[in-house]
Structures are given as structure tokens and as C-alpha cells.
PDB file of C-alpha atoms and ligand atoms in Angstrom:
ATOM      1  CA  UNK A   1       9.516  15.442 -20.553  1.00 58.00           C
ATOM      2  CA  UNK A   2       9.631  15.795 -24.323  1.00 66.00           C
ATOM      3  CA  UNK A   3      12.364  17.854 -25.912  1.00 70.00           C
ATOM      4  CA  UNK A   4      10.159  20.750 -27.041  1.00 69.00           C
ATOM      5  CA  UNK A   5       8.597  21.169 -23.612  1.00 59.00           C
ATOM      6  CA  UNK A   6      12.041  20.949 -22.010  1.00 61.00           C
ATOM      7  CA  UNK A   7      13.300  23.716 -24.313  1.00 62.00           C
ATOM      8  CA  UNK A   8      10.283  25.951 -23.779  1.00 60.00           C
ATOM      9  CA  UNK A   9      10.035  25.637 -20.022  1.00 60.00           C
ATOM     10  CA  UNK A  10      13.271  24.510 -18.499  1.00 64.00           C
ATOM     11  CA  UNK A  11      16.497  25.123 -20.375  1.00 61.00           C
ATOM     12  CA  UNK A  12      16.319  28.905 -20.116  1.00 67.00           C
ATOM     13  CA  UNK A  13      15.981  28.494 -16.327  1.00 74.00           C
ATOM     14  CA  UNK A  14      19.462  27.106 -15.819  1.00 73.00           C
ATOM     15  CA  UNK A  15      21.679  29.644 -14.078  1.00 79.00           C
ATOM     16  CA  UNK A  16      18.773  31.836 -12.995  1.00 87.00           C
ATOM     17  CA  UNK A  17      16.871  29.356 -10.829  1.00 93.00           C
ATOM     18  CA  UNK A  18      17.670  27.101  -7.873  1.00 95.00           C
ATOM     19  CA  UNK A  19      18.314  23.420  -8.471  1.00 95.00           C
ATOM     20  CA  UNK A  20      15.076  22.651  -6.618  1.00 97.00           C
ATOM     21  CA  UNK A  21      13.058  24.834  -9.016  1.00 96.00           C
ATOM     22  CA  UNK A  22      14.667  23.185 -12.025  1.00 95.00           C
ATOM     23  CA  UNK A  23      14.086  19.723 -10.543  1.00 96.00           C
ATOM     24  CA  UNK A  24      10.379  20.427  -9.926  1.00 97.00           C
ATOM     25  CA  UNK A  25       9.970  22.050 -13.354  1.00 95.00           C
ATOM     26  CA  UNK A  26      11.649  19.072 -14.999  1.00 94.00           C
ATOM     27  CA  UNK A  27      10.053  16.336 -12.908  1.00 96.00           C
ATOM     28  CA  UNK A  28       6.856  17.836 -11.537  1.00 97.00           C
ATOM     29  CA  UNK A  29       5.205  15.883  -8.735  1.00 98.00           C
ATOM     30  CA  UNK A  30       1.466  15.311  -8.516  1.00 98.00           C
ATOM     31  CA  UNK A  31       0.491  16.329 -12.057  1.00 98.00           C
ATOM     32  CA  UNK A  32      -3.044  15.641 -13.235  1.00 97.00           C
ATOM     33  CA  UNK A  33      -6.539  15.626 -11.876  1.00 97.00           C
ATOM     34  CA  UNK A  34      -8.380  13.647  -9.221  1.00 97.00           C
ATOM     35  CA  UNK A  35     -11.757  12.385 -10.456  1.00 94.00           C
ATOM     36  CA  UNK A  36     -14.550  13.427  -8.094  1.00 90.00           C
ATOM     37  CA  UNK A  37     -12.109  15.456  -6.021  1.00 95.00           C
ATOM     38  CA  UNK A  38     -13.147  16.658  -2.574  1.00 95.00           C
ATOM     39  CA  UNK A  39     -11.871  20.134  -3.395  1.00 96.00           C
ATOM     40  CA  UNK A  40     -11.023  21.871  -6.667  1.00 97.00           C
ATOM     41  CA  UNK A  41     -10.037  25.341  -7.858  1.00 98.00           C
ATOM     42  CA  UNK A  42      -8.793  26.813 -11.101  1.00 98.00           C
ATOM     43  CA  UNK A  43      -7.372  30.310 -10.944  1.00 98.00           C
ATOM     44  CA  UNK A  44      -5.818  32.734 -13.418  1.00 97.00           C
ATOM     45  CA  UNK A  45      -2.780  34.719 -12.313  1.00 93.00           C
ATOM     46  CA  UNK A  46      -1.901  38.318 -13.099  1.00 88.00           C
ATOM     47  CA  UNK A  47       0.175  37.021 -16.041  1.00 90.00           C
ATOM     48  CA  UNK A  48      -2.879  35.317 -17.582  1.00 94.00           C
ATOM     49  CA  UNK A  49      -1.675  31.777 -16.833  1.00 96.00           C
ATOM     50  CA  UNK A  50      -3.998  29.217 -15.295  1.00 98.00           C
ATOM     51  CA  UNK A  51      -3.309  26.831 -12.436  1.00 98.00           C
ATOM     52  CA  UNK A  52      -5.713  24.167 -11.183  1.00 98.00           C
ATOM     53  CA  UNK A  53      -5.536  22.120  -7.976  1.00 98.00           C
ATOM     54  CA  UNK A  54      -7.500  19.001  -6.986  1.00 98.00           C
ATOM     55  CA  UNK A  55      -7.673  17.691  -3.415  1.00 98.00           C
ATOM     56  CA  UNK A  56      -8.581  14.375  -1.892  1.00 98.00           C
ATOM     57  CA  UNK A  57      -9.322  14.819   1.826  1.00 97.00           C
ATOM     58  CA  UNK A  58      -9.650  11.989   4.361  1.00 97.00           C
ATOM     59  CA  UNK A  59     -10.460  12.627   8.038  1.00 96.00           C
ATOM     60  CA  UNK A  60      -9.806  16.348   7.555  1.00 96.00           C
ATOM     61  CA  UNK A  61      -6.294  15.640   6.236  1.00 98.00           C
ATOM     62  CA  UNK A  62      -5.101  16.133   2.665  1.00 98.00           C
ATOM     63  CA  UNK A  63      -4.561  12.641   1.424  1.00 97.00           C
ATOM     64  CA  UNK A  64      -3.610  13.675  -2.112  1.00 98.00           C
ATOM     65  CA  UNK A  65      -3.152  17.003  -3.933  1.00 98.00           C
ATOM     66  CA  UNK A  66      -2.593  17.324  -7.665  1.00 98.00           C
ATOM     67  CA  UNK A  67      -2.206  20.221 -10.103  1.00 98.00           C
ATOM     68  CA  UNK A  68      -2.154  21.299 -13.721  1.00 98.00           C
ATOM     69  CA  UNK A  69      -0.980  24.542 -15.283  1.00 98.00           C
ATOM     70  CA  UNK A  70      -0.556  26.079 -18.710  1.00 96.00           C
ATOM     71  CA  UNK A  71       2.001  28.487 -17.253  1.00 93.00           C
ATOM     72  CA  UNK A  72       5.782  28.825 -17.230  1.00 92.00           C
ATOM     73  CA  UNK A  73       8.409  26.526 -15.728  1.00 94.00           C
ATOM     74  CA  UNK A  74       8.154  28.438 -12.440  1.00 95.00           C
ATOM     75  CA  UNK A  75       4.427  27.846 -12.247  1.00 96.00           C
ATOM     76  CA  UNK A  76       5.026  24.126 -12.862  1.00 97.00           C
ATOM     77  CA  UNK A  77       7.589  24.128 -10.025  1.00 97.00           C
ATOM     78  CA  UNK A  78       5.211  26.086  -7.754  1.00 98.00           C
ATOM     79  CA  UNK A  79       2.257  23.774  -8.488  1.00 98.00           C
ATOM     80  CA  UNK A  80       4.471  20.769  -7.843  1.00 98.00           C
ATOM     81  CA  UNK A  81       5.827  22.207  -4.593  1.00 98.00           C
ATOM     82  CA  UNK A  82       2.530  23.476  -3.202  1.00 98.00           C
ATOM     83  CA  UNK A  83       0.941  20.048  -3.681  1.00 98.00           C
ATOM     84  CA  UNK A  84       3.923  18.464  -1.911  1.00 98.00           C
ATOM     85  CA  UNK A  85       3.683  20.917   0.988  1.00 98.00           C
ATOM     86  CA  UNK A  86      -0.083  20.450   1.335  1.00 98.00           C
ATOM     87  CA  UNK A  87      -0.057  16.635   1.315  1.00 98.00           C
ATOM     88  CA  UNK A  88      -0.625  15.110   4.774  1.00 98.00           C
ATOM     89  CA  UNK A  89      -1.554  18.464   6.333  1.00 98.00           C
ATOM     90  CA  UNK A  90      -4.895  19.084   7.977  1.00 98.00           C
ATOM     91  CA  UNK A  91      -7.225  21.451   6.148  1.00 98.00           C
ATOM     92  CA  UNK A  92      -6.588  24.130   8.780  1.00 98.00           C
ATOM     93  CA  UNK A  93      -2.807  23.756   8.457  1.00 98.00           C
ATOM     94  CA  UNK A  94      -3.002  23.869   4.655  1.00 98.00           C
ATOM     95  CA  UNK A  95      -5.100  27.051   4.779  1.00 98.00           C
ATOM     96  CA  UNK A  96      -2.067  28.744   6.364  1.00 98.00           C
ATOM     97  CA  UNK A  97       0.269  27.922   3.438  1.00 98.00           C
ATOM     98  CA  UNK A  98       1.570  31.191   2.001  1.00 97.00           C
ATOM     99  CA  UNK A  99       3.523  32.064  -1.162  1.00 97.00           C
ATOM    100  CA  UNK A 100       6.564  32.553   1.106  1.00 97.00           C
ATOM    101  CA  UNK A 101       6.398  28.879   2.165  1.00 98.00           C
ATOM    102  CA  UNK A 102       6.542  27.791  -1.484  1.00 98.00           C
ATOM    103  CA  UNK A 103       9.382  30.219  -2.215  1.00 97.00           C
ATOM    104  CA  UNK A 104      11.338  28.993   0.844  1.00 96.00           C
ATOM    105  CA  UNK A 105      11.020  25.361  -0.192  1.00 98.00           C
ATOM    106  CA  UNK A 106      11.982  26.163  -3.785  1.00 97.00           C
ATOM    107  CA  UNK A 107      15.014  28.223  -2.772  1.00 95.00           C
ATOM    108  CA  UNK A 108      13.448  31.413  -4.171  1.00 95.00           C
ATOM    109  CA  UNK A 109      12.387  32.640  -7.597  1.00 94.00           C
ATOM    110  CA  UNK A 110      13.476  35.665  -9.642  1.00 92.00           C
ATOM    111  CA  UNK A 111      11.454  38.784  -8.795  1.00 91.00           C
ATOM    112  CA  UNK A 112       9.441  38.636 -12.008  1.00 91.00           C
ATOM    113  CA  UNK A 113       8.261  35.080 -11.173  1.00 93.00           C
ATOM    114  CA  UNK A 114       7.306  35.512  -7.526  1.00 94.00           C
ATOM    115  CA  UNK A 115       3.704  35.849  -8.721  1.00 95.00           C
ATOM    116  CA  UNK A 116       3.792  32.168  -9.773  1.00 96.00           C
ATOM    117  CA  UNK A 117       4.062  31.238  -6.067  1.00 97.00           C
ATOM    118  CA  UNK A 118       1.245  33.686  -5.280  1.00 97.00           C
ATOM    119  CA  UNK A 119      -0.944  31.966  -7.880  1.00 97.00           C
ATOM    120  CA  UNK A 120      -0.121  28.484  -6.496  1.00 98.00           C
ATOM    121  CA  UNK A 121      -0.860  29.476  -2.871  1.00 98.00           C
ATOM    122  CA  UNK A 122      -4.060  31.266  -3.886  1.00 98.00           C
ATOM    123  CA  UNK A 123      -5.281  28.294  -5.942  1.00 98.00           C
ATOM    124  CA  UNK A 124      -4.625  25.895  -3.042  1.00 98.00           C
ATOM    125  CA  UNK A 125      -6.521  28.235  -0.720  1.00 98.00           C
ATOM    126  CA  UNK A 126      -9.502  28.315  -3.091  1.00 98.00           C
ATOM    127  CA  UNK A 127      -9.472  24.500  -3.466  1.00 98.00           C
ATOM    128  CA  UNK A 128      -9.533  24.186   0.338  1.00 98.00           C
ATOM    129  CA  UNK A 129     -12.456  26.615   0.523  1.00 97.00           C
ATOM    130  CA  UNK A 130     -14.213  24.546  -2.155  1.00 96.00           C
ATOM    131  CA  UNK A 131     -13.660  21.475   0.062  1.00 97.00           C
ATOM    132  CA  UNK A 132     -15.084  23.296   3.079  1.00 96.00           C
ATOM    133  CA  UNK A 133     -18.108  24.438   1.078  1.00 93.00           C
ATOM    134  CA  UNK A 134     -18.678  20.871  -0.202  1.00 89.00           C
ATOM    135  CA  UNK A 135     -18.365  19.493   3.337  1.00 87.00           C
ATOM    136  CA  UNK A 136     -21.222  21.796   4.363  1.00 84.00           C
ATOM    137  CA  UNK A 137     -23.357  20.858   1.339  1.00 79.00           C
ATOM    138  CA  UNK A 138     -22.330  17.309   0.317  1.00 71.00           C
ATOM    139  CA  UNK A 139     -25.179  17.012  -2.199  1.00 70.00           C
ATOM    140  CA  UNK A 140     -23.299  19.478  -4.439  1.00 70.00           C
ATOM    141  CA  UNK A 141     -20.700  16.755  -5.033  1.00 68.00           C
ATOM    142  CA  UNK A 142     -23.274  14.928  -7.140  1.00 67.00           C
ATOM    143  CA  UNK A 143     -22.915  17.678  -9.741  1.00 69.00           C
ATOM    144  CA  UNK A 144     -19.121  17.415  -9.908  1.00 66.00           C
ATOM    145  CA  UNK A 145     -17.402  15.620 -12.748  1.00 57.00           C
TER     146      UNK A 145
HETATM  147 FE1  FES B 201       2.449  33.050 -15.300  1.00 70.94          FE
HETATM  148 FE2  FES B 201       4.459  31.931 -14.018  1.00 70.94          FE
HETATM  149  S1  FES B 201       2.353  31.680 -13.629  1.00 70.94           S
HETATM  150  S2  FES B 201       4.554  33.482 -15.552  1.00 70.94           S
END
């Protein structure tokens, strides 16, 4: 992570956030897109930040999940964690992932950043619904980039 990004997103977290949050904000897992993803969603949270999730699904199981966000360090940590939690789950299992699951795995977030976990869980849910819609109408995949 370059120094400016580190300063903007991470250094002010120390002392206020769990080590897991700081680790995922500093070294986010699964960043980037999946070309011709099986499921995709991009959502805007109540704070105005955007989070996007791409899914690769094989035999009804999430083979790979990736994310991107323009949000805060917490949203980076939440995107990283939600993609970790979702990987290897069936679609039905992943549809049950709630903000609380992300918060539990991260060791919590300050009250004013709980919405970052809500945004991550909501975006995953929408990406899964996109996958389900595509599975019903596979021809629509031809129009995806
Ligand atoms: Fe906007 Fe975290 S997602 S403050």
C-alpha cells in the first residue's frame, strides 16, 4: 500500500479498530474485478461510498469473490472480509450472510462505521441475486463486460 493511501485510510484507525480490521484494511484480500463474472453488484451506502462485488460461481458454490470500494478503511476491511466469508459457500449459504457476521469476524467496528458492514453484506446479497437472475436467463451474460 502506498504511503498516501496508508495515511488516508489506515493510520488513523490504530487504537480505535481491532487488529483484524487494520490487517484487512492494510492488506485487503480479493481486490479487483472478475471479467465476465457470474454475479456482480455495485451499491452506494448511506455515506455515499460505493462498493462493488464480483462473483465466480461453480456448481452453485462461490469459487471466487472479489471487491472494490472508494470508501473508508472500514469499507475496505468489510469488502475484504465479506469476500473471504462468501468464498466456498453455496449460493444459499452466502445469501444468509449478514452484517453481523462481518462484524463478528472483524472483531467489531466503531458505531459510526457499522454501516460499512451493512453496505458490504447488502452488496454481496445483490451480487448473488444478479447471479440467480443470470442463471435463469443465461443469454443476458452475452451483454456483460
Ligand atoms: Fe462509507 Fe465506510 S462505507 S464510511
